[in-house]
Amino acid sequence: MNNNSAMHRIVRGTSALCLIALLAACATTSPALRESQDLSAQGRLDEALVRLEGALRESPTNPELRLAVAQTREKLMARQVRQLQEQAAQDSKRAVEEAPRPVVAEKPAAVGLDKVINVDFKGATLNQVCQVLYRTAGLNFVFDKEVTTDQPISITLRRTSVRDVLALILMSQQLEQRNINPDTVMIYPNTPNKAREYQSLSVRSFYLTNIDAKTAAATLRTILKARDLVSDEKQNVVVMRDTPEAIRMAEKLLAVHDMPEPEVMLEVEVLEVKRSRLQELGLLWPSSLMLTPLASTTGGTVTLKDLINTTSASLAAAVPTFGINAMAQSGDTNLLANPRIRTRNREVAKIMIGERVPNITTTSTATGFVAESVQYIDIGLKLDVQPTIYLDNEVAIRISLEVSNIVSLVQTKSGTQAYQIGTRNASTVLRLKDGENQVLAGLISDEERSSGNKVPGLGDLPVIGRLFGTKRDEGQKTELVLSITPRLIRNNKRPTIDQTEFSIGPETALRPTSPDMSYFTEVVPAPTAPPATVRQ
C-alpha cells in the first residue's frame, strides 16, 4: 500500500514536470503563432509563412510550429491555385472576345504540355510541383515506385512551356518522363534499366538516294549514339531502332547529307598548230667528173697496155648536169579535238584520241629459247580532268594533258624494232566560274635545219660564194593550245543555319531541346493567351 502511494506520487510529479515544460514551450512560441495568425487573417500568407519558418528554425522540435508551417503552406498553395484558375478563366474569356473569326488553318490555344506559364518554386517537393501542374495544365502524373517525391525543388522561369518546365525539373532530379498520352506523364528514374523498361522505341527505314548507306549508318552511330542500326548496301537503306526523338533528329541530319552529287559539263578544245618552211636557193655545180676508157683499137677488151698508153683521145668524160636550184615551200597543219565531257564532282574523266602502237620485246633464256612479248603504247592526245564543284558555283579543275607522236623507228642489233616517241605534257589546277573560259598555250616545239652543196674554196668566198653552191634552209614550229570552259548542270544550295545546326540535349539522354517541327511540316501559329503565373 505504501509502495503504491509512492508510485502514484512519482507519476504525478513526472506529469507535472512535463506539463510545466509543455506550457513553457507554448509560452515561448505563442508570440510567433499569434503573429502568424494575425498575418493570415489579414491575407498576408507569405509573411506569415516566413515568420513561422524563422521560429521553426529556432525550435525545430516544436510540433505546433511544424503543424502551423504545413497548414500555412497548404493555404498559400490553395490560394495560388485559385488565383491561377481565376486568371486563366479571365484570359480565356478575353482571348475569345478579342480573337478574330476562326479560319480553317487556325489552331486552338495551347493546352497541356504546350501551355506557357511563369513558375517560381522555392523548396517545394516534386509532389507539390506536380499538383500545381495538374491544376494548371490539366496533366496527370504517374510515379515509378523508386521515385522519391519529397526532395526540395527550387526553380524560377518566365514564359516557359509546361513541357520545358517539367523537363528541367526532372533533369535536376535525375528523373525521366514518358508521355502515355497528351494528358498523362509517367515519371521514372533516369537509369539504364528503367530506360529500357519505360522508353518507347520506334523503327524507321531511311531510303537513301545519294549518300552511301554504310556512311550514313556510321554518321548516325557517331553523332546520335544510335542504339540499333542496320545498313542494307544493296538497296541503300538504313534501318534504325531508337526513341522517337532520336529518329526525328536522324531524319533532320540525313535530310542535309542525302543531297544529289553536283555535275558539270566540260567543253574542251585542243588545237595543235604546225608550221613548216623550206627554202633551197643557189647554183647546182657538178660535184664529180667521170672518165671512162674507150674500147681498144682491136675492138676487144681494154688491156693494161691500153691503159698505159691512154691519151685524151682514148678517154670519155661524163660531167653531171649543171643547173640552178630555186625552191621555197611552206605549210600549216591544224589538228583539232573538241570533246565535251560530263562528269560528277571529284570524279576523274579521261580522254584518249590517237592510236595504240605495238612495241615488241624479245627475251632469250640461257637454254636458247627466245620469247617475244607485245606491249601497246598509247600515241596521240591524252587528257585527264578532275573537277571540284563549290557551293558558290565555281569549279576547280585539275588538268593533265599529254601529246605524243612517233619520232622514228629504231632497230636493235637483234633485229627487234622499237619506236622513239616524242611527248609534250602539261599539268595544272585552275578555278573558274560557271561559263568562264580559260586558254592554256605556249607548248611550242621549234626546229631549224640548214644544209648546202658548194664548190670547195670558191663556195666559201663572201658574197660571191652563193654563185658556187646551193643552200637548203628548213624550219618546223609546232604549238599546242588548250581551251576549257566549265558549265554547271546541277549544283547544291548551301543549307540554312536551321538545317545544319540543332540542339540534341545532354549526352546522357539525347533529345531535341526545342524541336522545330516546321522543318518537317508546315505549322500555322495560333493566338496564345498571356502566360499563367505559378509561385511556391
Coordinates of C-alpha atoms in Angstrom, one line a residue:
M1 CA 0.0 0.0 0.0
N2 CA 2.8 2.4 0.8
N3 CA 4.6 1.3 -2.3
N4 CA 1.6 2.1 -4.4
S5 CA 1.2 5.5 -2.8
A6 CA 4.9 6.3 -3.6
M7 CA 4.5 5.1 -7.2
H8 CA 1.4 7.4 -7.6
R9 CA 3.3 10.3 -6.2
I10 CA 6.2 9.8 -8.6
V11 CA 3.9 9.6 -11.6
R12 CA 2.0 12.7 -10.5
G13 CA 5.3 14.5 -10.1
T14 CA 6.6 13.5 -13.6
S15 CA 3.3 14.5 -15.2
A16 CA 3.5 17.9 -13.5
L17 CA 7.0 18.4 -14.8
C18 CA 6.0 17.5 -18.4
L19 CA 3.0 19.8 -18.2
I20 CA 5.2 22.7 -16.9
A21 CA 7.7 22.1 -19.8
L22 CA 4.9 22.0 -22.4
L23 CA 3.4 25.2 -21.1
A24 CA 6.9 26.8 -21.2
A25 CA 7.3 25.8 -24.8
C26 CA 3.9 27.1 -25.7
A27 CA 4.7 30.3 -23.9
T28 CA 7.9 30.6 -25.9
T29 CA 6.3 30.0 -29.3
S30 CA 3.0 31.6 -28.7
P31 CA 4.1 35.1 -29.9
A32 CA 5.1 33.6 -33.3
L33 CA 1.9 31.7 -33.6
R34 CA -0.2 34.7 -32.6
E35 CA 1.7 36.9 -35.1
S36 CA 1.3 34.4 -37.9
Q37 CA -2.4 34.0 -37.1
D38 CA -2.8 37.8 -37.3
L39 CA -1.0 37.9 -40.7
S40 CA -3.0 35.1 -42.0
A41 CA -6.2 36.8 -41.0
Q42 CA -5.1 39.8 -43.0
G43 CA -4.4 37.7 -46.0
R44 CA -0.6 38.1 -45.8
L45 CA 0.2 34.4 -46.0
D46 CA 3.7 34.9 -47.4
E47 CA 4.8 37.0 -44.4
A48 CA 3.1 34.5 -42.0
L49 CA 5.0 31.6 -43.6
V50 CA 8.3 33.5 -43.3
R51 CA 7.6 34.2 -39.6
L52 CA 6.7 30.6 -38.9
E53 CA 9.7 29.2 -40.8
G54 CA 12.0 31.5 -38.8
A55 CA 10.5 30.3 -35.5
L56 CA 10.8 26.7 -36.6
R57 CA 14.5 27.1 -37.3
E58 CA 14.9 28.2 -33.7
S59 CA 12.7 25.4 -32.3
P60 CA 12.9 22.6 -34.8
T61 CA 11.3 20.0 -32.5
N62 CA 8.2 22.1 -31.7
P63 CA 5.2 20.2 -33.1
E64 CA 2.8 23.1 -33.1
L65 CA 5.2 25.2 -35.3
R66 CA 5.7 22.3 -37.7
L67 CA 1.9 21.9 -38.0
A68 CA 1.4 25.6 -38.4
V69 CA 4.0 25.8 -41.2
A70 CA 2.4 22.9 -43.1
Q71 CA -1.1 24.4 -42.7
T72 CA 0.1 27.8 -43.9
R73 CA 1.8 26.3 -46.9
E74 CA -1.4 24.4 -47.9
K75 CA -3.4 27.7 -47.6
L76 CA -0.8 29.5 -49.7
M77 CA -0.9 26.8 -52.4
A78 CA -4.7 26.7 -52.4
R79 CA -4.9 30.5 -52.8
Q80 CA -2.3 30.5 -55.7
V81 CA -4.2 27.7 -57.5
R82 CA -7.5 29.6 -57.0
Q83 CA -5.9 32.8 -58.3
L84 CA -4.4 30.9 -61.2
Q85 CA -7.7 29.4 -62.2
E86 CA -9.5 32.7 -62.0
Q87 CA -6.8 34.4 -64.1
A88 CA -6.9 31.5 -66.6
A89 CA -10.7 31.9 -66.9
Q90 CA -10.3 35.6 -67.4
D91 CA -7.6 35.1 -70.0
S92 CA -9.6 32.6 -71.9
K93 CA -12.7 34.9 -71.8
R94 CA -10.6 37.8 -73.1
A95 CA -8.9 35.7 -75.8
V96 CA -12.3 34.5 -77.0
E97 CA -13.6 38.1 -77.1
E98 CA -10.6 39.6 -78.8
A99 CA -9.8 36.7 -81.2
P100 CA -10.6 37.2 -84.9
R101 CA -13.0 34.9 -86.7
P102 CA -11.8 31.4 -86.9
V103 CA -10.2 30.2 -90.2
V104 CA -9.5 26.7 -91.4
A105 CA -5.8 26.8 -90.6
E106 CA -6.3 28.3 -87.1
K107 CA -5.4 26.1 -84.1
P108 CA -6.9 26.3 -80.6
A109 CA -4.9 27.9 -77.9
A110 CA -2.1 25.8 -76.5
V111 CA -3.1 23.5 -73.7
G112 CA -1.4 20.8 -71.6
L113 CA 2.3 20.5 -72.1
D114 CA 2.4 23.4 -74.6
K115 CA 0.8 25.9 -72.2
V116 CA 3.1 28.8 -71.4
I117 CA 3.5 29.7 -67.7
N118 CA 5.7 31.6 -65.2
V119 CA 7.0 29.5 -62.3
D120 CA 8.7 30.4 -59.0
F121 CA 9.2 27.3 -56.7
K122 CA 11.3 27.6 -53.6
G123 CA 11.9 24.5 -51.6
A124 CA 8.8 22.8 -53.0
T125 CA 8.6 19.0 -53.3
L126 CA 8.1 17.1 -56.5
N127 CA 4.7 16.0 -55.3
Q128 CA 3.7 19.7 -54.7
V129 CA 5.0 20.8 -58.1
C130 CA 3.1 18.0 -59.9
Q131 CA -0.1 19.0 -58.0
V132 CA 0.4 22.6 -59.3
L133 CA 0.9 21.5 -62.8
Y134 CA -2.1 19.2 -62.5
R135 CA -4.3 22.1 -61.6
T136 CA -2.7 24.5 -64.0
A137 CA -2.3 22.4 -67.2
G138 CA -4.6 19.5 -66.5
L139 CA -1.8 16.9 -66.5
N140 CA -2.0 13.5 -64.9
F141 CA 1.2 12.1 -63.3
V142 CA 2.2 8.6 -62.5
F143 CA 5.3 7.9 -60.5
D144 CA 7.5 4.8 -60.5
K145 CA 7.9 3.1 -57.2
E146 CA 11.6 4.1 -57.0
V147 CA 10.9 7.8 -57.4
T148 CA 11.4 10.0 -54.3
T149 CA 8.8 12.8 -54.3
D150 CA 9.8 14.7 -51.1
Q151 CA 13.1 16.2 -52.4
P152 CA 13.2 20.0 -52.3
I153 CA 13.0 21.8 -55.7
S154 CA 13.8 25.5 -56.4
I155 CA 13.3 26.8 -59.9
T156 CA 12.3 30.2 -61.4
L157 CA 11.3 30.5 -65.1
R158 CA 9.4 33.0 -67.2
R159 CA 7.3 32.5 -70.3
T160 CA 8.2 28.8 -70.5
S161 CA 6.0 25.9 -71.7
V162 CA 4.9 23.3 -69.2
R163 CA 6.9 20.7 -71.4
D164 CA 10.2 22.6 -70.8
V165 CA 9.4 23.3 -67.1
L166 CA 8.8 19.6 -66.5
A167 CA 11.9 18.6 -68.4
L168 CA 14.1 20.9 -66.5
I169 CA 12.7 19.8 -63.1
L170 CA 13.1 16.1 -63.9
M171 CA 16.6 16.7 -65.2
S172 CA 17.6 18.4 -61.9
Q173 CA 16.3 15.4 -60.0
Q174 CA 17.9 12.8 -62.3
L175 CA 14.5 11.7 -63.5
E176 CA 13.0 10.9 -66.9
Q177 CA 9.5 11.0 -68.4
R178 CA 7.4 9.1 -70.9
N179 CA 4.2 10.6 -72.3
I180 CA 1.5 8.0 -72.0
N181 CA -1.0 10.2 -73.8
P182 CA -1.3 14.0 -74.3
D183 CA -2.5 14.4 -70.7
T184 CA -0.7 11.7 -68.8
V185 CA 3.1 11.6 -67.9
M186 CA 5.0 8.7 -66.5
I187 CA 8.0 9.7 -64.3
Y188 CA 10.8 7.2 -63.6
P189 CA 14.5 7.3 -62.5
N190 CA 16.9 8.1 -65.3
T191 CA 18.8 4.8 -65.2
P192 CA 19.7 2.4 -68.0
N193 CA 17.4 -0.3 -66.6
K194 CA 14.4 2.0 -66.2
A195 CA 15.1 3.5 -69.6
R196 CA 14.8 0.0 -71.2
E197 CA 11.7 -0.7 -69.2
Y198 CA 9.8 2.6 -69.9
Q199 CA 11.2 4.3 -73.0
S200 CA 9.1 3.8 -76.2
L201 CA 11.1 2.7 -79.2
S202 CA 10.3 3.1 -82.9
V203 CA 11.7 1.6 -86.1
R204 CA 12.3 3.7 -89.1
S205 CA 13.7 2.8 -92.5
F206 CA 15.6 5.6 -94.4
Y207 CA 15.7 5.0 -98.1
L208 CA 18.7 7.0 -99.3
T209 CA 19.2 8.4 -102.8
N210 CA 22.7 9.9 -102.9
I211 CA 24.7 9.1 -99.7
D212 CA 26.0 5.6 -99.2
A213 CA 24.1 3.5 -96.6
K214 CA 27.3 2.5 -94.8
T215 CA 28.4 6.1 -94.5
A216 CA 25.0 7.2 -93.2
A217 CA 24.9 4.5 -90.6
A218 CA 28.4 5.4 -89.3
T219 CA 27.3 9.1 -89.1
L220 CA 24.2 8.3 -87.1
R221 CA 26.1 5.9 -84.8
T222 CA 28.8 8.5 -84.1
I223 CA 26.7 11.7 -83.8
L224 CA 23.4 10.5 -82.3
K225 CA 24.8 7.4 -80.4
A226 CA 22.0 5.4 -82.2
R227 CA 21.2 2.1 -80.5
D228 CA 20.5 -0.3 -83.3
L229 CA 21.4 0.4 -86.9
V230 CA 21.4 -1.9 -89.9
S231 CA 22.6 -0.8 -93.3
D232 CA 21.5 -2.6 -96.5
E233 CA 24.0 -1.7 -99.1
K234 CA 22.2 -3.5 -101.9
Q235 CA 19.0 -1.4 -101.5
N236 CA 20.9 1.6 -99.9
V237 CA 18.6 1.6 -96.9
V238 CA 19.4 2.3 -93.2
V239 CA 17.1 0.8 -90.6
M240 CA 17.1 2.5 -87.2
R241 CA 15.5 1.4 -83.9
D242 CA 15.6 4.1 -81.2
T243 CA 13.4 6.6 -79.4
P244 CA 11.0 8.8 -81.5
E245 CA 13.1 11.9 -80.6
A246 CA 16.3 10.2 -81.9
I247 CA 14.5 9.2 -85.1
R248 CA 13.4 12.8 -85.7
M249 CA 16.9 14.0 -85.2
A250 CA 18.2 11.3 -87.6
E251 CA 15.7 12.4 -90.2
K252 CA 16.8 16.0 -89.9
L253 CA 20.5 15.0 -90.1
L254 CA 20.1 12.8 -93.2
A255 CA 18.0 15.5 -95.0
V256 CA 21.1 17.7 -95.1
H257 CA 23.6 14.9 -96.1
D258 CA 21.5 13.0 -98.6
M259 CA 21.8 15.5 -101.4
P260 CA 22.4 14.9 -105.1
E261 CA 26.0 14.9 -106.4
P262 CA 26.8 18.1 -108.4
E263 CA 27.7 17.6 -112.1
V264 CA 29.5 19.8 -114.6
M265 CA 29.9 19.8 -118.4
L266 CA 33.5 20.5 -119.5
E267 CA 33.9 21.9 -123.0
V268 CA 37.4 21.2 -124.1
E269 CA 39.2 22.3 -127.3
V270 CA 42.7 21.1 -128.1
L271 CA 44.5 22.7 -131.1
E272 CA 47.9 21.7 -132.4
V273 CA 49.2 24.2 -134.9
K274 CA 52.2 23.1 -137.1
R275 CA 54.0 25.5 -139.4
S276 CA 56.7 24.2 -141.8
R277 CA 59.1 26.2 -144.1
L278 CA 61.6 25.0 -146.8
Q279 CA 63.8 27.2 -148.9
E280 CA 66.5 26.0 -151.3
L281 CA 68.4 28.5 -153.5
G282 CA 71.7 28.5 -155.5
L283 CA 73.7 27.2 -158.5
L284 CA 74.0 23.4 -158.8
W285 CA 77.6 22.9 -159.8
P286 CA 78.9 19.5 -161.0
S287 CA 80.2 17.6 -158.0
S288 CA 82.1 14.9 -159.9
L289 CA 84.0 14.1 -163.2
M290 CA 83.8 10.5 -164.5
L291 CA 86.5 9.3 -167.1
T292 CA 85.8 6.1 -169.0
P293 CA 88.5 4.4 -171.3
L294 CA 87.3 3.8 -174.8
A295 CA 87.4 0.4 -176.4
S296 CA 90.8 -0.9 -177.7
T297 CA 91.9 -0.4 -181.3
T298 CA 91.4 -4.1 -181.9
G299 CA 87.8 -3.9 -180.7
G300 CA 88.5 -6.3 -177.8
T301 CA 88.7 -5.9 -174.1
V302 CA 90.8 -2.9 -172.8
T303 CA 94.2 -4.3 -171.6
L304 CA 96.7 -2.9 -169.2
K305 CA 98.9 -1.9 -172.1
D306 CA 96.0 0.2 -173.5
L307 CA 95.6 2.0 -170.1
I308 CA 99.3 2.8 -170.0
N309 CA 99.2 4.3 -173.5
T310 CA 96.0 6.2 -172.8
T311 CA 95.7 9.7 -174.2
S312 CA 93.0 12.3 -174.2
A313 CA 91.6 10.9 -177.3
S314 CA 91.1 7.5 -175.8
L315 CA 89.1 8.6 -172.7
A316 CA 85.4 9.5 -172.5
A317 CA 84.4 12.2 -169.9
A318 CA 81.0 12.2 -168.1
V319 CA 80.1 15.5 -166.4
P320 CA 76.8 15.9 -164.2
T321 CA 74.2 18.3 -165.3
F322 CA 74.8 22.0 -164.3
G323 CA 71.6 23.7 -163.0
I324 CA 70.0 26.3 -160.8
N325 CA 68.0 25.5 -157.5
A326 CA 65.3 28.0 -156.6
M327 CA 62.6 26.4 -154.4
A328 CA 60.5 27.6 -151.4
Q329 CA 57.8 25.6 -149.6
S330 CA 55.5 26.4 -146.6
G331 CA 52.6 24.6 -144.9
D332 CA 50.2 24.9 -141.9
T333 CA 48.6 21.9 -140.3
N334 CA 45.8 22.2 -137.7
L335 CA 44.8 19.1 -135.6
L336 CA 41.6 19.9 -133.6
A337 CA 39.9 17.9 -130.9
N338 CA 36.7 19.2 -129.4
P339 CA 35.3 16.8 -126.8
R340 CA 32.6 17.6 -124.3
I341 CA 32.7 15.7 -121.0
R342 CA 30.0 15.4 -118.4
T343 CA 31.3 14.3 -115.0
R344 CA 30.4 14.3 -111.3
N345 CA 32.0 16.2 -108.5
R346 CA 35.6 15.0 -107.8
E347 CA 35.4 12.2 -110.4
V348 CA 38.3 11.8 -112.9
A349 CA 37.3 12.0 -116.6
K350 CA 39.7 10.7 -119.2
I351 CA 40.0 11.4 -123.0
M352 CA 42.3 9.5 -125.4
I353 CA 42.4 10.5 -129.1
G354 CA 45.1 8.6 -131.1
E355 CA 46.2 5.0 -131.7
R356 CA 47.8 2.2 -129.8
V357 CA 51.2 1.2 -131.2
P358 CA 52.6 -2.3 -130.6
N359 CA 56.1 -2.4 -129.0
I360 CA 57.7 -5.9 -129.3
T361 CA 60.2 -7.0 -126.7
T362 CA 62.4 -10.1 -127.2
T363 CA 63.6 -12.2 -124.3
S364 CA 66.1 -15.0 -124.5
T365 CA 67.0 -17.6 -121.9
A366 CA 70.2 -19.5 -121.2
T367 CA 68.8 -22.6 -123.0
G368 CA 68.5 -20.6 -126.2
F369 CA 64.7 -20.2 -126.0
V370 CA 63.6 -16.9 -127.4
A371 CA 60.2 -15.4 -126.4
E372 CA 58.6 -12.2 -127.7
S373 CA 56.0 -10.1 -125.9
V374 CA 53.9 -7.3 -127.2
Q375 CA 53.1 -4.1 -125.3
Y376 CA 50.8 -1.4 -126.6
I377 CA 51.7 2.2 -126.2
D378 CA 49.1 5.0 -126.5
I379 CA 50.2 7.6 -129.0
G380 CA 48.2 10.7 -129.5
L381 CA 46.3 13.1 -127.2
K382 CA 45.6 12.1 -123.6
L383 CA 43.6 14.4 -121.3
D384 CA 42.6 13.8 -117.7
V385 CA 40.4 16.3 -115.9
Q386 CA 39.1 16.2 -112.3
P387 CA 36.5 18.9 -111.3
T388 CA 35.8 20.1 -107.8
I389 CA 32.4 21.9 -107.6
Y390 CA 31.9 24.5 -104.9
L391 CA 28.6 25.9 -103.5
D392 CA 29.4 29.4 -104.9
N393 CA 29.1 28.0 -108.5
E394 CA 32.8 27.9 -109.0
V395 CA 34.7 24.9 -110.4
A396 CA 38.3 23.9 -109.6
I397 CA 39.7 21.7 -112.4
R398 CA 42.8 19.6 -112.2
I399 CA 44.1 19.2 -115.7
S400 CA 46.7 16.7 -117.0
L401 CA 47.5 17.0 -120.8
E402 CA 49.9 14.9 -122.8
V403 CA 50.5 14.8 -126.6
S404 CA 52.8 12.2 -128.0
N405 CA 54.0 11.2 -131.5
I406 CA 56.3 8.7 -133.2
V407 CA 59.7 10.3 -134.0
S408 CA 61.5 7.5 -135.6
L409 CA 61.8 3.7 -135.8
V410 CA 64.8 2.2 -134.0
Q411 CA 66.1 -1.3 -134.8
T412 CA 68.3 -3.1 -132.3
K413 CA 71.2 -5.4 -133.1
S414 CA 69.0 -8.5 -132.6
G415 CA 66.6 -7.2 -135.2
T416 CA 63.9 -6.0 -132.8
Q417 CA 62.1 -2.8 -133.8
A418 CA 61.3 -0.1 -131.3
Y419 CA 59.8 3.4 -131.5
Q420 CA 61.3 6.7 -130.5
I421 CA 58.4 8.7 -129.1
G422 CA 58.3 12.4 -128.5
T423 CA 56.0 13.8 -125.8
R424 CA 54.8 17.1 -124.5
N425 CA 52.7 17.4 -121.3
A426 CA 51.3 20.0 -119.0
S427 CA 49.6 19.7 -115.6
T428 CA 47.9 22.5 -113.7
V429 CA 45.0 23.3 -111.4
L430 CA 42.7 26.3 -112.1
R431 CA 39.5 27.6 -110.6
L432 CA 36.8 29.1 -112.9
K433 CA 33.3 30.4 -112.6
D434 CA 30.4 28.8 -114.4
G435 CA 30.8 29.6 -118.1
E436 CA 34.2 31.2 -117.7
N437 CA 36.7 30.2 -120.5
Q438 CA 40.5 29.7 -119.9
V439 CA 43.1 29.2 -122.7
L440 CA 46.4 27.4 -121.9
A441 CA 49.1 27.8 -124.6
G442 CA 52.8 28.0 -125.1
L443 CA 53.8 24.4 -125.5
I444 CA 56.0 25.1 -128.5
S445 CA 58.4 22.8 -130.4
D446 CA 60.7 24.7 -132.8
E447 CA 63.2 23.0 -135.2
E448 CA 65.6 24.8 -137.6
R449 CA 67.8 22.8 -140.1
S450 CA 70.3 24.2 -142.6
S451 CA 72.3 22.3 -145.3
G452 CA 74.0 23.0 -148.7
N453 CA 76.3 21.9 -151.6
K454 CA 79.1 24.1 -152.7
V455 CA 82.4 24.2 -154.7
P456 CA 85.3 23.8 -152.4
G457 CA 87.2 27.0 -151.9
L458 CA 85.1 29.1 -154.1
G459 CA 81.9 28.4 -152.2
D460 CA 83.4 29.9 -149.0
L461 CA 84.1 33.3 -150.5
P462 CA 81.9 36.1 -149.1
V463 CA 79.0 37.4 -151.2
I464 CA 80.1 35.7 -154.4
G465 CA 80.2 32.3 -152.7
R466 CA 76.5 31.9 -153.3
L467 CA 77.4 31.6 -157.1
F468 CA 79.4 28.5 -156.5
G469 CA 76.9 26.4 -154.4
T470 CA 73.3 25.9 -153.2
K471 CA 71.9 26.2 -149.6
R472 CA 68.8 24.4 -148.1
D473 CA 67.0 26.0 -145.1
E474 CA 64.2 24.0 -143.3
G475 CA 62.2 25.0 -140.3
Q476 CA 59.3 23.4 -138.4
K477 CA 57.3 25.0 -135.5
T478 CA 54.5 23.3 -133.5
E479 CA 52.4 24.9 -130.8
L480 CA 49.8 23.2 -128.6
V481 CA 46.7 25.2 -127.4
L482 CA 44.1 24.1 -124.8
S483 CA 40.8 25.8 -124.2
I484 CA 38.4 24.7 -121.4
T485 CA 35.0 26.0 -120.3
P486 CA 33.0 24.5 -117.3
R487 CA 29.2 24.7 -117.4
L488 CA 27.4 23.6 -114.3
I489 CA 24.5 21.2 -114.9
R490 CA 23.5 20.6 -111.3
N491 CA 24.7 22.1 -108.0
N492 CA 23.6 22.0 -104.4
K493 CA 22.4 25.0 -102.4
R494 CA 24.0 26.0 -99.2
P495 CA 21.8 24.7 -96.3
T496 CA 20.4 27.2 -93.8
I497 CA 21.6 27.5 -90.2
D498 CA 18.3 25.9 -89.0
Q499 CA 19.1 22.8 -91.1
T500 CA 22.8 22.5 -90.3
E501 CA 22.6 23.2 -86.5
F502 CA 20.2 22.0 -83.9
S503 CA 20.3 21.0 -80.3
I504 CA 20.1 17.4 -79.2
G505 CA 20.1 17.8 -75.4
P506 CA 22.6 16.3 -73.0
E507 CA 24.8 13.3 -74.0
T508 CA 23.2 11.0 -71.4
A509 CA 19.7 11.5 -72.9
L510 CA 19.6 12.8 -76.4
R511 CA 16.5 14.8 -77.2
P512 CA 15.8 18.0 -79.1
T513 CA 15.7 20.8 -76.6
S514 CA 13.2 22.9 -78.6
P515 CA 12.0 20.7 -81.5
D516 CA 11.3 22.8 -84.6
M517 CA 8.6 20.8 -86.2
S518 CA 8.2 23.3 -89.0
Y519 CA 11.2 21.6 -90.6
F520 CA 9.1 18.6 -91.3
T521 CA 5.5 20.0 -91.7
E522 CA 4.0 23.4 -92.1
V523 CA 2.7 24.8 -88.9
V524 CA 0.2 27.7 -88.7
P525 CA 0.6 29.7 -85.5
A526 CA -2.4 30.2 -83.3
P527 CA -3.2 33.1 -81.0
T528 CA -2.0 32.4 -77.4
A529 CA -3.1 33.8 -74.1
P530 CA -0.7 35.5 -71.7
P531 CA 1.4 33.1 -69.6
A532 CA 0.0 31.9 -66.3
T533 CA 1.9 32.6 -63.1
V534 CA 2.7 30.0 -60.5
R535 CA 4.6 30.7 -57.3
Q536 CA 5.5 28.5 -54.4

